[in-house]
Every structure is written in C-alpha cells, then in structure tokens.
Amino acid sequence: REKIHPEIKYLLCHNYNYQFPILEGNTSIYHIKLGVPVPEYQDFIKEDMILQFSNHSHHVQSIELAKLAKHFKIKTYLGGPISNDYPLLNEIDNKYVFYLGVRTRDEKIEFLKKSKIHSLLFSIPINNPPLSCFEALSYGNAILTTPNGCMPTFITPKIGRTITNPDTFYSACQDLCKIDQRDCWEKAMENN
C-alpha cells in the first residue's frame, strides 16, 4: 500500500475470479500483483515429476490429476490444504502420487527447483493466471493446464501445454519435459 499510494489508508485486495464487493462511490481501485520478485536465472537439476501446490478442491481437479498420474505412471507430488469434502487422500498411493501436506514457502521452492512440470488443472474459468503459475515459471517449471478462462492465451508452446481431455495428458507431459527452463523463467520475468 505504501509503495502504491501512501496517502490511502486501506488497500482492498480481492480475487479476480469473483465479482467486486459493492464499494462506496469514492473508492479507488488499484490493480496490484502480490508475490515475491522473480529470482535470478539458474539452471536446476530437474526430475521427471509433476508438482501441484494448491488448495485442493473440486475446482482444481487434483483427483483427476492423481488418477492420470497413476495410470501413466508419472511421479506426482501434491501439496497444500485439502477441502473437507474432497476425497483426494483416497488417490494417494505413495508409489506414483504423493501428498506433501502443507509446506512452508521455502520447502515449496525446493520442490519447484526439482520438478519439471507444474500442474494448474482447473474445472472453472479463471480471469488471470494465478500467482503459483508465475512462481513455478520462475523456477523453470513448464505449466500443464486446461483450456479454461485466460490460460490458453497465456500459455505458449515454449512454456506449457493445455490439455483438453485425458487422452492428451501423456503426450503433453512428454512435451513438457523437453521445455527449456530459461524460456519459463523469461515468461515469469515479463510479468514481474
């Protein structure tokens, strides 16, 4: 707030996926991006694995990701809180699909440094790429996503793949393992 407009006492932050709350007529709205700056570029030793850190619920398709990972035998690590009504733990086999629990930011970054692919599978349209997308790109992770909302226009072949059905999952993962870390980092820098 102090960097954007010091004389404003309060700054209202909201999620772009939802409607603005009703505001008084004299309210000014400033669009800001939260998060930490993109680190300096570094080549990381990557493993063929998918990573998804999110609030696991029906709209992020974590269960679908877990089922595909088991079917195609691709190591997948899921981290973050799970909604009470979402039976994700039933899909954890600790052979191909692992649940990391809630981790600190530093622990999450260590996983981002090792993984090749970051999953952002959504069942709902989103208006802007989430901050986790930029964070993953910052550490050289290619993005695996669905064609909902803004993601098809944001994701280019140099940084990710959009899958339209389960049949395209395996070939998309194979392609993503070949993506250059620097291209991902550069995309994050464009939006820094």
mmCIF file of C-alpha atoms in Angstrom:
data_model
loop_
_atom_site.group_PDB
_atom_site.id
_atom_site.type_symbol
_atom_site.label_atom_id
_atom_site.label_comp_id
_atom_site.label_asym_id
_atom_site.label_seq_id
_atom_site.Cartn_x
_atom_site.Cartn_y
_atom_site.Cartn_z
ATOM 1 C CA ARG A 1 0.000 0.000 0.000
ATOM 2 C CA GLU A 2 2.755 2.430 0.939
ATOM 3 C CA LYS A 3 4.557 1.853 -2.359
ATOM 4 C CA ILE A 4 1.430 2.233 -4.483
ATOM 5 C CA HIS A 5 -0.324 5.156 -2.847
ATOM 6 C CA PRO A 6 0.951 6.278 0.572
ATOM 7 C CA GLU A 7 -1.954 8.616 1.378
ATOM 8 C CA ILE A 8 -4.528 5.828 1.047
ATOM 9 C CA LYS A 9 -5.205 4.326 4.444
ATOM 10 C CA TYR A 10 -6.514 0.925 3.325
ATOM 11 C CA LEU A 11 -5.982 -1.290 0.307
ATOM 12 C CA LEU A 12 -8.674 -3.807 -0.577
ATOM 13 C CA CYS A 13 -7.296 -6.980 -2.125
ATOM 14 C CA HIS A 14 -9.628 -9.295 -3.964
ATOM 15 C CA ASN A 15 -9.581 -12.397 -6.086
ATOM 16 C CA TYR A 16 -10.051 -11.614 -9.810
ATOM 17 C CA ASN A 17 -12.108 -14.791 -10.243
ATOM 18 C CA TYR A 18 -15.020 -13.311 -8.335
ATOM 19 C CA GLN A 19 -17.087 -10.135 -8.530
ATOM 20 C CA PHE A 20 -16.011 -6.984 -6.742
ATOM 21 C CA PRO A 21 -17.854 -6.381 -3.489
ATOM 22 C CA ILE A 22 -20.188 -3.386 -3.531
ATOM 23 C CA LEU A 23 -17.991 -0.360 -2.798
ATOM 24 C CA GLU A 24 -18.733 3.216 -1.932
ATOM 25 C CA GLY A 25 -18.660 5.643 -4.864
ATOM 26 C CA ASN A 26 -15.484 7.370 -3.678
ATOM 27 C CA THR A 27 -13.441 4.138 -3.561
ATOM 28 C CA SER A 28 -10.433 3.916 -5.879
ATOM 29 C CA ILE A 29 -9.377 0.505 -7.147
ATOM 30 C CA TYR A 30 -5.708 -0.210 -7.884
ATOM 31 C CA HIS A 31 -4.735 -3.443 -9.584
ATOM 32 C CA ILE A 32 -1.661 -4.900 -7.952
ATOM 33 C CA LYS A 33 0.147 -8.205 -8.094
ATOM 34 C CA LEU A 34 1.224 -9.788 -4.840
ATOM 35 C CA GLY A 35 4.148 -12.143 -4.505
ATOM 36 C CA VAL A 36 7.893 -12.114 -4.378
ATOM 37 C CA PRO A 37 10.164 -10.955 -7.229
ATOM 38 C CA VAL A 38 11.453 -13.479 -9.748
ATOM 39 C CA PRO A 39 14.897 -14.749 -8.633
ATOM 40 C CA GLU A 40 17.993 -14.548 -10.843
ATOM 41 C CA TYR A 41 18.083 -17.253 -13.519
ATOM 42 C CA GLN A 42 19.623 -20.555 -12.516
ATOM 43 C CA ASP A 43 19.715 -23.978 -14.188
ATOM 44 C CA PHE A 44 18.272 -26.601 -11.871
ATOM 45 C CA ILE A 45 18.724 -30.355 -11.988
ATOM 46 C CA LYS A 46 15.178 -31.481 -12.711
ATOM 47 C CA GLU A 47 13.382 -34.767 -12.144
ATOM 48 C CA ASP A 48 10.575 -36.084 -14.347
ATOM 49 C CA MET A 49 7.794 -35.242 -11.952
ATOM 50 C CA ILE A 50 4.650 -33.164 -11.742
ATOM 51 C CA LEU A 51 4.082 -30.779 -8.849
ATOM 52 C CA GLN A 52 0.832 -29.184 -7.752
ATOM 53 C CA PHE A 53 0.638 -26.895 -4.732
ATOM 54 C CA SER A 54 -2.870 -25.546 -4.231
ATOM 55 C CA ASN A 55 -5.962 -25.567 -2.075
ATOM 56 C CA HIS A 56 -7.210 -28.953 -3.239
ATOM 57 C CA SER A 57 -10.907 -28.895 -4.046
ATOM 58 C CA HIS A 58 -13.309 -29.804 -6.839
ATOM 59 C CA HIS A 59 -12.330 -26.824 -8.998
ATOM 60 C CA VAL A 60 -8.590 -27.640 -9.229
ATOM 61 C CA GLN A 61 -9.024 -31.232 -10.424
ATOM 62 C CA SER A 62 -6.400 -32.761 -8.128
ATOM 63 C CA ILE A 63 -8.182 -36.127 -8.099
ATOM 64 C CA GLU A 64 -8.225 -36.212 -11.902
ATOM 65 C CA LEU A 65 -4.506 -35.386 -11.938
ATOM 66 C CA ALA A 66 -3.776 -38.169 -9.431
ATOM 67 C CA LYS A 67 -5.717 -40.741 -11.458
ATOM 68 C CA LEU A 68 -3.910 -39.777 -14.679
ATOM 69 C CA ALA A 69 -0.530 -39.845 -12.933
ATOM 70 C CA LYS A 70 -1.180 -43.371 -11.639
ATOM 71 C CA HIS A 71 -2.483 -44.573 -14.997
ATOM 72 C CA PHE A 72 0.540 -43.247 -16.909
ATOM 73 C CA LYS A 73 2.999 -43.961 -14.063
ATOM 74 C CA ILE A 74 4.270 -40.390 -13.708
ATOM 75 C CA LYS A 75 5.502 -39.282 -10.288
ATOM 76 C CA THR A 76 3.265 -36.523 -8.976
ATOM 77 C CA TYR A 77 3.565 -34.560 -5.738
ATOM 78 C CA LEU A 78 0.579 -32.698 -4.307
ATOM 79 C CA GLY A 79 0.941 -30.118 -1.556
ATOM 80 C CA GLY A 80 -1.361 -27.756 0.262
ATOM 81 C CA PRO A 81 -4.581 -27.995 2.259
ATOM 82 C CA ILE A 82 -7.436 -30.288 1.176
ATOM 83 C CA SER A 83 -11.088 -29.228 1.416
ATOM 84 C CA ASN A 84 -13.064 -31.332 3.901
ATOM 85 C CA ASP A 85 -15.471 -32.608 1.236
ATOM 86 C CA TYR A 86 -12.751 -33.506 -1.284
ATOM 87 C CA PRO A 87 -11.595 -37.183 -1.109
ATOM 88 C CA LEU A 88 -8.112 -36.599 -2.551
ATOM 89 C CA LEU A 89 -6.359 -38.780 0.028
ATOM 90 C CA ASN A 90 -8.135 -41.832 -1.452
ATOM 91 C CA GLU A 91 -5.973 -41.388 -4.581
ATOM 92 C CA ILE A 92 -2.600 -41.198 -2.794
ATOM 93 C CA ASP A 93 -0.675 -44.426 -3.432
ATOM 94 C CA ASN A 94 2.848 -43.312 -2.392
ATOM 95 C CA LYS A 95 4.156 -45.032 -5.483
ATOM 96 C CA TYR A 96 3.241 -42.509 -8.175
ATOM 97 C CA VAL A 97 1.130 -39.997 -6.263
ATOM 98 C CA PHE A 98 2.422 -38.450 -3.039
ATOM 99 C CA TYR A 99 0.812 -35.972 -0.674
ATOM 100 C CA LEU A 100 3.255 -33.479 0.860
ATOM 101 C CA GLY A 101 0.848 -31.782 3.264
ATOM 102 C CA VAL A 102 1.039 -28.071 3.929
ATOM 103 C CA ARG A 103 4.604 -26.826 3.473
ATOM 104 C CA THR A 104 6.461 -23.609 4.143
ATOM 105 C CA ARG A 105 7.298 -21.344 1.223
ATOM 106 C CA ASP A 106 10.978 -22.383 1.375
ATOM 107 C CA GLU A 107 10.039 -26.080 1.259
ATOM 108 C CA LYS A 108 7.723 -25.419 -1.690
ATOM 109 C CA ILE A 109 10.549 -23.676 -3.553
ATOM 110 C CA GLU A 110 12.813 -26.702 -3.060
ATOM 111 C CA PHE A 111 10.186 -28.850 -4.797
ATOM 112 C CA LEU A 112 9.798 -26.261 -7.578
ATOM 113 C CA LYS A 113 13.547 -26.416 -8.175
ATOM 114 C CA LYS A 114 13.364 -30.213 -8.680
ATOM 115 C CA SER A 115 10.156 -30.646 -10.668
ATOM 116 C CA LYS A 116 9.819 -30.229 -14.435
ATOM 117 C CA ILE A 117 6.055 -29.710 -14.606
ATOM 118 C CA HIS A 118 3.660 -27.618 -12.530
ATOM 119 C CA SER A 119 0.000 -28.583 -12.787
ATOM 120 C CA LEU A 120 -2.734 -25.942 -12.953
ATOM 121 C CA LEU A 121 -5.769 -28.004 -13.958
ATOM 122 C CA PHE A 122 -8.964 -26.006 -13.449
ATOM 123 C CA SER A 123 -12.583 -27.001 -13.938
ATOM 124 C CA ILE A 124 -13.698 -23.341 -13.796
ATOM 125 C CA PRO A 125 -12.718 -20.376 -15.963
ATOM 126 C CA ILE A 126 -10.159 -18.026 -14.434
ATOM 127 C CA ASN A 127 -9.574 -14.441 -15.487
ATOM 128 C CA ASN A 128 -5.840 -14.183 -14.717
ATOM 129 C CA PRO A 129 -3.053 -16.727 -14.242
ATOM 130 C CA PRO A 130 -2.658 -17.438 -10.512
ATOM 131 C CA LEU A 131 0.473 -16.354 -8.651
ATOM 132 C CA SER A 132 1.514 -20.012 -8.365
ATOM 133 C CA CYS A 133 1.863 -20.033 -12.170
ATOM 134 C CA PHE A 134 4.447 -17.228 -12.084
ATOM 135 C CA GLU A 135 6.215 -18.784 -9.128
ATOM 136 C CA ALA A 136 6.510 -22.122 -10.943
ATOM 137 C CA LEU A 137 7.786 -20.440 -14.113
ATOM 138 C CA SER A 138 10.366 -18.560 -12.019
ATOM 139 C CA TYR A 139 11.994 -21.871 -11.117
ATOM 140 C CA GLY A 140 11.894 -23.327 -14.636
ATOM 141 C CA ASN A 141 8.695 -25.363 -14.357
ATOM 142 C CA ALA A 142 6.654 -25.885 -17.517
ATOM 143 C CA ILE A 143 2.910 -25.432 -16.992
ATOM 144 C CA LEU A 144 0.267 -28.118 -17.566
ATOM 145 C CA THR A 145 -3.213 -26.602 -17.653
ATOM 146 C CA THR A 146 -6.744 -26.843 -19.011
ATOM 147 C CA PRO A 147 -8.352 -24.566 -21.622
ATOM 148 C CA ASN A 148 -10.403 -22.607 -19.101
ATOM 149 C CA GLY A 149 -10.516 -18.847 -18.922
ATOM 150 C CA CYS A 150 -7.290 -16.979 -19.658
ATOM 151 C CA MET A 151 -4.889 -19.924 -19.605
ATOM 152 C CA PRO A 152 -4.946 -20.764 -23.362
ATOM 153 C CA THR A 153 -3.960 -17.194 -24.237
ATOM 154 C CA PHE A 154 -1.269 -17.009 -21.544
ATOM 155 C CA ILE A 155 0.364 -20.416 -22.113
ATOM 156 C CA THR A 156 2.553 -20.646 -25.216
ATOM 157 C CA PRO A 157 4.221 -23.797 -26.604
ATOM 158 C CA LYS A 158 7.543 -22.506 -25.210
ATOM 159 C CA ILE A 159 6.315 -22.669 -21.583
ATOM 160 C CA GLY A 160 3.446 -25.127 -21.337
ATOM 161 C CA ARG A 161 0.666 -27.273 -22.708
ATOM 162 C CA THR A 162 -3.096 -27.109 -22.481
ATOM 163 C CA ILE A 163 -4.862 -30.457 -22.289
ATOM 164 C CA THR A 164 -8.437 -30.845 -23.440
ATOM 165 C CA ASN A 165 -9.067 -34.449 -22.399
ATOM 166 C CA PRO A 166 -7.321 -37.302 -20.569
ATOM 167 C CA ASP A 167 -6.006 -38.773 -23.840
ATOM 168 C CA THR A 168 -3.721 -35.758 -24.346
ATOM 169 C CA PHE A 169 -2.219 -35.923 -20.831
ATOM 170 C CA TYR A 170 0.678 -38.307 -21.510
ATOM 171 C CA SER A 171 1.870 -36.679 -24.741
ATOM 172 C CA ALA A 172 1.618 -33.236 -23.091
ATOM 173 C CA CYS A 173 3.813 -34.430 -20.202
ATOM 174 C CA GLN A 174 6.372 -35.844 -22.646
ATOM 175 C CA ASP A 175 6.494 -32.495 -24.472
ATOM 176 C CA LEU A 176 6.741 -30.533 -21.214
ATOM 177 C CA CYS A 177 9.790 -32.493 -20.078
ATOM 178 C CA LYS A 178 11.653 -31.035 -23.098
ATOM 179 C CA ILE A 179 10.815 -27.378 -22.405
ATOM 180 C CA ASP A 180 13.756 -25.083 -21.681
ATOM 181 C CA GLN A 181 13.913 -23.756 -18.117
ATOM 182 C CA ARG A 182 15.139 -20.385 -19.375
ATOM 183 C CA ASP A 183 12.019 -19.887 -21.522
ATOM 184 C CA CYS A 184 9.859 -20.441 -18.433
ATOM 185 C CA TRP A 185 11.956 -18.028 -16.381
ATOM 186 C CA GLU A 186 11.796 -15.390 -19.126
ATOM 187 C CA LYS A 187 7.987 -15.602 -19.181
ATOM 188 C CA ALA A 188 7.946 -15.034 -15.436
ATOM 189 C CA MET A 189 10.257 -12.037 -15.874
ATOM 190 C CA GLU A 190 7.875 -10.500 -18.456
ATOM 191 C CA ASN A 191 5.198 -10.387 -15.783
ATOM 192 C CA ASN A 192 7.445 -9.459 -12.847
#
